[in-house]
CSV table of C-alpha atoms in Angstrom, one decimal:
chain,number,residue,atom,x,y,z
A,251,UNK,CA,18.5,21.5,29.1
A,252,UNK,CA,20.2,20.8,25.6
A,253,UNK,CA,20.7,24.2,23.7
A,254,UNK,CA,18.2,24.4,20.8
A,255,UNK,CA,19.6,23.9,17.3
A,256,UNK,CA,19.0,26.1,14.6
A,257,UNK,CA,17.1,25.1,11.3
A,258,UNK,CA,19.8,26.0,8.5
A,259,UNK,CA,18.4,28.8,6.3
A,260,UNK,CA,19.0,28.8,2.5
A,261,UNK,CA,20.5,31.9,1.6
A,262,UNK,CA,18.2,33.6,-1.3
A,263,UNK,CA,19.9,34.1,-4.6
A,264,UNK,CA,17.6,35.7,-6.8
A,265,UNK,CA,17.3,34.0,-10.7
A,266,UNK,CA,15.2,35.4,-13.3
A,267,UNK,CA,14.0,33.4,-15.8
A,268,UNK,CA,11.2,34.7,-18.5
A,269,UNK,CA,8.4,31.8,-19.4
A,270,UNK,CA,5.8,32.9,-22.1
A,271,UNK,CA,6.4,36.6,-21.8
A,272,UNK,CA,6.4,36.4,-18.0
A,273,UNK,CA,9.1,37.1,-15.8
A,274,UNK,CA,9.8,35.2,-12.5
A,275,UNK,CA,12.1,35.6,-9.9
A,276,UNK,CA,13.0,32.7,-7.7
A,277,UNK,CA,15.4,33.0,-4.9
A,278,UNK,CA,16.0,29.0,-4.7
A,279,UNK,CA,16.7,28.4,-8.3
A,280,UNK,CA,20.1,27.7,-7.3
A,281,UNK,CA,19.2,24.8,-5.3
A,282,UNK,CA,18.4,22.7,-8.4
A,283,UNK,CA,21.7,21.9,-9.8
A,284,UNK,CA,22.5,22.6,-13.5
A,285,UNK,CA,23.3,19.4,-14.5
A,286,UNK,CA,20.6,17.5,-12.4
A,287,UNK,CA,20.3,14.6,-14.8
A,288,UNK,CA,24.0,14.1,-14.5
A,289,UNK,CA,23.9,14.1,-10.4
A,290,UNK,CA,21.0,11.4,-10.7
A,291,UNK,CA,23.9,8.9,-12.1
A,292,UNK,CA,26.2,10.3,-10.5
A,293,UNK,CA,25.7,12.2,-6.9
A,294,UNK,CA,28.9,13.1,-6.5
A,295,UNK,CA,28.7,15.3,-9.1
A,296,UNK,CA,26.3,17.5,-7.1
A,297,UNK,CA,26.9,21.5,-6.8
A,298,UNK,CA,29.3,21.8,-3.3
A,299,UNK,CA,27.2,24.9,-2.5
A,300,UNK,CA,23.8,22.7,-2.6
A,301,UNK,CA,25.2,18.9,-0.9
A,302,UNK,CA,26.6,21.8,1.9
A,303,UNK,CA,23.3,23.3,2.3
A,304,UNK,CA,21.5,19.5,2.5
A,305,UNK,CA,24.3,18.0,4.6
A,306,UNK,CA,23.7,21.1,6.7
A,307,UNK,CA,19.4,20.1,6.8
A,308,UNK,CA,20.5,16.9,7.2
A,309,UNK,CA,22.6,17.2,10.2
A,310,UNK,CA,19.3,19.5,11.3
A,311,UNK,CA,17.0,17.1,11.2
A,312,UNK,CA,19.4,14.0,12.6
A,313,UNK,CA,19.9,16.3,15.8
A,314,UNK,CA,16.3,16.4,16.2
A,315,UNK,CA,15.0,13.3,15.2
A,316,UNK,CA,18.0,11.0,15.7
A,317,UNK,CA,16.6,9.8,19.5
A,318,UNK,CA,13.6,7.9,17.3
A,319,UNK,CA,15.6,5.6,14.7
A,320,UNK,CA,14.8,2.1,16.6
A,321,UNK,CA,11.2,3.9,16.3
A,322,UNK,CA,11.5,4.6,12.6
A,323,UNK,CA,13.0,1.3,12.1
A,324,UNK,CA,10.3,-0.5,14.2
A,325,UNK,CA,7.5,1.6,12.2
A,326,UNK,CA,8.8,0.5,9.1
A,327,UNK,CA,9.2,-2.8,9.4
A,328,UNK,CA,5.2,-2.8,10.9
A,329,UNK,CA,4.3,-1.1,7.5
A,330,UNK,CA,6.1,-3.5,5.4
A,331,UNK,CA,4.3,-6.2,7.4
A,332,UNK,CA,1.1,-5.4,6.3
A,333,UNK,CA,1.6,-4.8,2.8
A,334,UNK,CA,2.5,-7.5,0.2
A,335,UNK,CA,5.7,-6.6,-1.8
A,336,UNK,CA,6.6,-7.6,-4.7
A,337,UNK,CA,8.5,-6.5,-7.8
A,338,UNK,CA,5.4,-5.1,-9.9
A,339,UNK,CA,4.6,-1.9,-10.6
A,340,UNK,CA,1.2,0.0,-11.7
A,341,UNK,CA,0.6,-0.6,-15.1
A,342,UNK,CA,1.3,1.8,-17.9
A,343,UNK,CA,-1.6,1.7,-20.1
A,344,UNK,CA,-1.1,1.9,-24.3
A,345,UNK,CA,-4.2,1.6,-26.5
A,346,UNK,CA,-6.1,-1.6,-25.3
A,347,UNK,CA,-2.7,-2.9,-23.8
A,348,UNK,CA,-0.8,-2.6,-20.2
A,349,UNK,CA,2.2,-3.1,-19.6
């Protein structure tokens, strides 16, 4: 019997922050990186502290699920199979117009 692996657990850091005379505290703040915009363009700007902590969930979830992959992969491609792709998108309506 394989040894079980442990789920990593964010450590809490509390953050206040005061919205429309309200005070919250949220332990997890720190996982949203300050410069979030900036990581979309560029990912290897990420935090170290927070692509440690989703490399670590990462790793997590790989030991667990990794055994299915040809699954996933054969699931996925039976999904795609039954839909029709193509490069459209939903239509953002303005006034009597979509585009």
């Amino acid at each position: 019997m394989e040894k079980a692996t442990l789920a990593p657990v964010a450590p809490r850091r509390p953050h206040s922050f005061t919205k429309h005379g309200i005070t919250v505290v949220d332990d997890y703040a720190w996982l949203k990186d300050a410069d979030w915009q900036e990581v979309l363009h560029d990912p290897a700007a990420l935090d170290t502290d927070i692509r440690n902590y989703l490399e670590a969930e990462n790793n997590y979830t790989e030991s667990l699920l990794g055994h299915t992959a040809h699954l996933q992969k054969k699931l996925v491609a039976e999904m795609r199979g039954r839909i029709k792709e193509d490069d459209s998108s939903v239509p953002s309506p303005d006034g009597p117009f979509a585009y």
